[in-house]
Every structure is written in structure tokens, then in C-alpha cells.
XYZ file of C-alpha atoms in Angstrom:
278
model
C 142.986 280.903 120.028
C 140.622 283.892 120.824
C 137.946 281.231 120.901
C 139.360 279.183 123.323
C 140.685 281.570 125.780
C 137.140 283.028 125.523
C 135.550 279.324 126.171
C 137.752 278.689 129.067
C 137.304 281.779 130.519
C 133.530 280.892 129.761
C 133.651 277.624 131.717
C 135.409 279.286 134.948
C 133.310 281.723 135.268
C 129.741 279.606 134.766
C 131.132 277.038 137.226
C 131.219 279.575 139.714
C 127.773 280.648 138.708
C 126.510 277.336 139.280
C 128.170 277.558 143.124
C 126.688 280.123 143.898
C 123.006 278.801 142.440
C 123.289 275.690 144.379
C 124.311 277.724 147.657
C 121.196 279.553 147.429
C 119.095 276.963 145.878
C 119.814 275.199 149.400
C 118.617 277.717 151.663
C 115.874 279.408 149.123
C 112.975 278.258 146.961
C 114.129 276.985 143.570
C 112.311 279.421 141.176
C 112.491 281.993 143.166
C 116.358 281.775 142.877
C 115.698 281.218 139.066
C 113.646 284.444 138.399
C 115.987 286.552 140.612
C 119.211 285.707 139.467
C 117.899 285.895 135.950
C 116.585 289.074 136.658
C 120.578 289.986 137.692
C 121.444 288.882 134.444
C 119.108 291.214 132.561
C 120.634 294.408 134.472
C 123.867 293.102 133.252
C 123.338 292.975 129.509
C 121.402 295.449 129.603
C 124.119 297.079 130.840
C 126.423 295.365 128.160
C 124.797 295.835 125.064
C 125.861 299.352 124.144
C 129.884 298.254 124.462
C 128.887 294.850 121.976
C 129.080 294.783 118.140
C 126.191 294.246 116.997
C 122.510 295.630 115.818
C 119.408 294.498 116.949
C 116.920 292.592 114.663
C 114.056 290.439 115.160
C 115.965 287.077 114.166
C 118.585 288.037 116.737
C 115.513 287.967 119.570
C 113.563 285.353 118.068
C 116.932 282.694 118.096
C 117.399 284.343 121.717
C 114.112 283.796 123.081
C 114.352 279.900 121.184
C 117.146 279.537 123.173
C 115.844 281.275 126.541
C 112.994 278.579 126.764
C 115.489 275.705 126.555
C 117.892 277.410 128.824
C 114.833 277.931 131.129
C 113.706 274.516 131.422
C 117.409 273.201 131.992
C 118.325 276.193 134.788
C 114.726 275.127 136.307
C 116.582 271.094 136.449
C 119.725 271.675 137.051
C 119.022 273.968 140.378
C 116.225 271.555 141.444
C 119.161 269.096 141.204
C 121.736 270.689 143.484
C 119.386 271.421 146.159
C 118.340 267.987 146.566
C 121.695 266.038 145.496
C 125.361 266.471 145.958
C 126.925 269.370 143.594
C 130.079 267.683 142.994
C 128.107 264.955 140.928
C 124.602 266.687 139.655
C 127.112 269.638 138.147
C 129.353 267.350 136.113
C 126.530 265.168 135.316
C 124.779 267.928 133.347
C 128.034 268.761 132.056
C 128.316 265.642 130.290
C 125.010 266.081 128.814
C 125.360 269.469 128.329
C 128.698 268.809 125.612
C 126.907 265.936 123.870
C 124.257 267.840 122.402
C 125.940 270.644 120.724
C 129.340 268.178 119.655
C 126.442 266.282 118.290
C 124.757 268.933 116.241
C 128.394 270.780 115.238
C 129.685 267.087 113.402
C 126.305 266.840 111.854
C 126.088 270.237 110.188
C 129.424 269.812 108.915
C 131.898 271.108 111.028
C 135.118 268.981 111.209
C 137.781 269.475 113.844
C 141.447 268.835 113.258
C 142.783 265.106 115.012
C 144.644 266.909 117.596
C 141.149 268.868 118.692
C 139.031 265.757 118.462
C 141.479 264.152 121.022
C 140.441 267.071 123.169
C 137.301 266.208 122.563
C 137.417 262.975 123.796
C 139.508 263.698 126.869
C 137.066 266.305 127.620
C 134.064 263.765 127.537
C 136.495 261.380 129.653
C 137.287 264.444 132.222
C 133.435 264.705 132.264
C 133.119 261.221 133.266
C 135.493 261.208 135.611
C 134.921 264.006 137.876
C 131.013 263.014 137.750
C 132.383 259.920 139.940
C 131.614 259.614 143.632
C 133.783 259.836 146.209
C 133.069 255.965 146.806
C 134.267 255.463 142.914
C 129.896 254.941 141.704
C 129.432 256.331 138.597
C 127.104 258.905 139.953
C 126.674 258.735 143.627
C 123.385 259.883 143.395
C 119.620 259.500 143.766
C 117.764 258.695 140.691
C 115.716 261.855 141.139
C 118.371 264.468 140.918
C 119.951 262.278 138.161
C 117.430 262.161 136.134
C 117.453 266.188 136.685
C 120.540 266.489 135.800
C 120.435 264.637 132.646
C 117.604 266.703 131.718
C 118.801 269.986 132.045
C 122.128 268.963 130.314
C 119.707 268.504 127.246
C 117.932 271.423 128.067
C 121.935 273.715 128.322
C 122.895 271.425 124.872
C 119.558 273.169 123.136
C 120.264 276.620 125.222
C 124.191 276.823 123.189
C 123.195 275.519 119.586
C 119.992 278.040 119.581
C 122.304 280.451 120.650
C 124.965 279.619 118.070
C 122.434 280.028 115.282
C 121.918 283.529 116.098
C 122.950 285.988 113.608
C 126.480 286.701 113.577
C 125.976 290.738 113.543
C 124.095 290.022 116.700
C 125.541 291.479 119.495
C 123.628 291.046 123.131
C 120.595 291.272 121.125
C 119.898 287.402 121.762
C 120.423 287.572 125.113
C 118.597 290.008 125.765
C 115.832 288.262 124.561
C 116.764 285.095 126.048
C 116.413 286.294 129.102
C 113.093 287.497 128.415
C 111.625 284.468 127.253
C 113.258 282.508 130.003
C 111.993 284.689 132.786
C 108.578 285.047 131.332
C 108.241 281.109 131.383
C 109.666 280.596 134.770
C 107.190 283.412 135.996
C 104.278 281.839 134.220
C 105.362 278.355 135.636
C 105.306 279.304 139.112
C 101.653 281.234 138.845
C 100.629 277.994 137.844
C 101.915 275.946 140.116
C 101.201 278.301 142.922
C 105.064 278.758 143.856
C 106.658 281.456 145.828
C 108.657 283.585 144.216
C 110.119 285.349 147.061
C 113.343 284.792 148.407
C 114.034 283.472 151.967
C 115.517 286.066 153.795
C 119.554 286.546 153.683
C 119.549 284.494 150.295
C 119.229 287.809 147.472
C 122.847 288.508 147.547
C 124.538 285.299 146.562
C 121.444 284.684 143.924
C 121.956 287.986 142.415
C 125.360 287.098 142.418
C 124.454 283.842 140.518
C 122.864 285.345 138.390
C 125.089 288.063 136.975
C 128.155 285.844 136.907
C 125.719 283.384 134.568
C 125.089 285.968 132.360
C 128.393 287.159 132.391
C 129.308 283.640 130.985
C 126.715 283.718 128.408
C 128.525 286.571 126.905
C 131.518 284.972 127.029
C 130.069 281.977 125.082
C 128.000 283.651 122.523
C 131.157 285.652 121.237
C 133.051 282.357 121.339
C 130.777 280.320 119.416
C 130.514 283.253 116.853
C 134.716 282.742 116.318
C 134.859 279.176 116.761
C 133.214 275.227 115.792
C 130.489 274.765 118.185
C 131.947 271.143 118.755
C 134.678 272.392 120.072
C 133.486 275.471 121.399
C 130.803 273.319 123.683
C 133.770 271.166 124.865
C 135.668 273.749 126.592
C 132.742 275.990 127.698
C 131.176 272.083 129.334
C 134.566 271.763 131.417
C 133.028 274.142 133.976
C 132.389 271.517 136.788
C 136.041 271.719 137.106
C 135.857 275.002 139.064
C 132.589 273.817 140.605
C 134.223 270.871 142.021
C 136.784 272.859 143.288
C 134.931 275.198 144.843
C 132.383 272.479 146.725
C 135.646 271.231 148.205
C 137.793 273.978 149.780
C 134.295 275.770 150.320
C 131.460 273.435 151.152
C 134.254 271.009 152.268
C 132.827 267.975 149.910
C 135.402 265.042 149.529
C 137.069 264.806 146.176
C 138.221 261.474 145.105
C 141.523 260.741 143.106
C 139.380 259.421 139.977
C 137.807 263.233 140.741
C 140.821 264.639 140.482
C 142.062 262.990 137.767
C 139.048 264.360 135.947
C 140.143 268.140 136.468
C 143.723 267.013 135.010
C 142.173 265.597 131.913
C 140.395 269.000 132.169
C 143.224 271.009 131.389
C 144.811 268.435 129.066
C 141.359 268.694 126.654
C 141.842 272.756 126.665
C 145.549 272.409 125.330
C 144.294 270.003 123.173
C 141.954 272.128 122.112
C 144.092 275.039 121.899
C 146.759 273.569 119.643
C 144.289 273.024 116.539
């Protein structure tokens, strides 16, 4: 139960993360948003670390900065995504990638859920599915660029949890501390060589700061729920999170939500009890 309260808190809180990235990814330039909010993140756990169990050791940084680069390359995507398509479909859309990988990975090492949680599983995938729909009921009501974007950083999220999972135990921060390090570092490189501007546009700072410290704030979330919990299920719950992205886009941005949409959020909360009851 601690798991799952921790995942669902997990998947609320990085769901408003993402808002907030794709707010300023609209009216900034995408790395620059990257580097900055990442940058909030690091002030957080830095912050952090002292109140978390854990020691540091050079496996913990080593898994974290593993994991940072994948993370990296799917943050890169994924905001790249929202500021060229709609958020109601590129966020679920990674979503769905996002859980596939790591449910993937957990049934192949060996971890095997209960029926009941499995059934969550499967409504989760289904919820996925459903709220990725269109308003006008197409599967992704998208352009084939951001699609393909946000298929790509749902790998690159997938890669960014089971990295993270195989972190020492006795961990703490550590890994994300290092994560962030790695991912930061490769962002900044990637933008030196592309000859990208890494400063914001004026009036953006605040919400990408924000961004980034509620991201972070997640990631702690997850890593101590993956250390208590099968990453298959786990992954599920945490990979819900378009649910409070959706909502947001709508009473926020105003975006239309369609029944099938809705739907989608219901099956949401039916894969957490699910989930909960194993």
C-alpha cells in the first residue's frame, strides 16, 4: 500500500510537471526550458538529500547518471512534442510508451503480480489508450512529427524508471543527484552543438522553474516507490499521470475532452484500486 499511495501521488504530481513544461515550452525555447527546470530540480534534491535514507556510493551515481541520459533524451522529446502538438494527446501518448517499457522489463526479470493487479495493469494500458484519443475519436489526433516524439521519449521515460529501479536500494537521492547531472550535462553539450539558445524568453523562468522542481519532486516520489514495490506495477500507476494533465489542459488551457477521454481517467482510477487491492 505504501507503494501505491507513493506511485499515485507520483503520477499527480509529474502530470502537473508536464503542464507546466508544455506551458513554457510554448512561449520559450525547448532546451532552454530543459536545462532550467532541471537546474530547479537539482536545488531541490540537493536540498532533499540530507532528510533521505541513504549513503552515497559510486554505483548509486553511476545507475543515476545511466538513467539521467535516458531521461534526458526523452524530456528533450517529450517537450519538443507539446510545443508543437496538442498536450492532451502527445502527454498520454508517451504515457503509453512510457508503462510498456518498464511492465516489460519487471515480467521478464521475474516479477509476478497477483491476477487482481495484472487486471490493473491492463485497465491502466486501456485508460492509456483511451485518454490518448482525440476529441474527434482518432487514435491520436496528431501530426506524425510530434507522434513520433512522443513515442520516443516514452522509450526514453521507460529506460529513465528501470535504470533508476536498479539503483542500489541503500541509495537515497544519491541517484538523482547524479541523474540530474548527467542529464543536464548532455542537454548543455547538445545545445553548444547545435548552436541553441539557452536563455529563456522573458516572463517564462517562473513556470519552468516551477516545472522543474515539481518533476523532481516526482522523481523522489518514484524512486522510493519502486524501492517498496514490482516495477510492473509500480510503472503502471506512476504512467497514469496524463490523467491530471488532461485535466488540467481542460479547465486551464480550455482543450476539449471527449467522453472516450473521459472514460480514460475513470479506468484511471479503477487500475489504482486495482492495483491497490493486491
Amino acid at each position: 500500500m505504501t507503494a501505491v499511495a507513493l506511485a499515485t501521488a507520483c503520477a499527480v504530481i509529474f502530470g502537473t510537471a508536464d503542464f507546466f513544461g508544455g506551458l513554457a515550452t510554448r512561449r520559450s525555447r525547448v532546451l532552454a526550458v530543459v536545462v532550467l527546470s532541471q537546474l530547479g530540480g537539482v536545488l531541490l534534491i540537493a536540498a532533499l538529500i540530507p532528510f533521505l535514507p541513504g549513503r552515497p556510493s559510486t554505483a548509486a551515481l553511476l545507475w543515476g547518471m545511466a538513467s539521467g541520459v535516458a531521461g534526458a533524451a526523452g524530456i528533450v522529446l517529450f517537450y519538443r512534442g507539446l510545443a508543437t502538438g496538442m498536450m492532451s494527446v502527445v502527454a498520454p501518448t508517451t504515457a503509453a510508451a512510457s508503462m510498456a517499457v518498464p511492465v516489460i522489463f519487471g515480467l521478464v526479470t521475474g516479477e509476478r503480480p497477483s491476477v487482481v493487479a495484472l487486471a490493473g495493469v491492463a485497465l491502466g494500458l486501456l485508460a492509456v489508450v483511451l485518454v490518448s484519443r482525440s476529441p474527434g475519436g482518432a487514435a491520436s489526433g496528431a501530426r506524425l512529427g510530434p507522434l513520433a516524439n512522443a513515442l520516443a521519449s516514452g522509450a526514453g521515460f521507460g529506460g529513465f524508471f528501470i535504470l533508476l529501479k536498479l539503483s542500489p536500494a541503500d541509495a537515497g537521492g544519491w541517484p538523482l543527484l547524479g541523474a540530474r547531472i548527467a542529464s543536464i550535462t548532455l542537454v548543455v553539450l547538445l545545445a553548444f552543438v547545435t548552436r541553441r539558445n539557452l536563455r529563456p524568453i522573458p516572463g517564462t523562468l517562473k513556470v519552468t522553474v516551477a516545472a522543474g522542481v515539481l518533476d523532481m519532486g516526482a522523481n523522489v516520489l518514484y524512486l522510493l516507490a519502486a524501492q517498496r514495490g514490482m516495477l510492473s506495477l509500480v510503472a503502471v500507476l506512476v504512467s497514469l499521470y496524463p490523467a491530471s494533465t488532461l485535466l488540467l489542459a481542460r479547465y486551464v488551457l480550455g482543450e476539449r475532452l471527449s467522453p472516450v477521454q473521459i472514460t480514460g481517467v475513470g479506468f484511471a482510477l479503477g487500475a489504482v484500486a486495482l492495483i491497490a487491492r493486491a
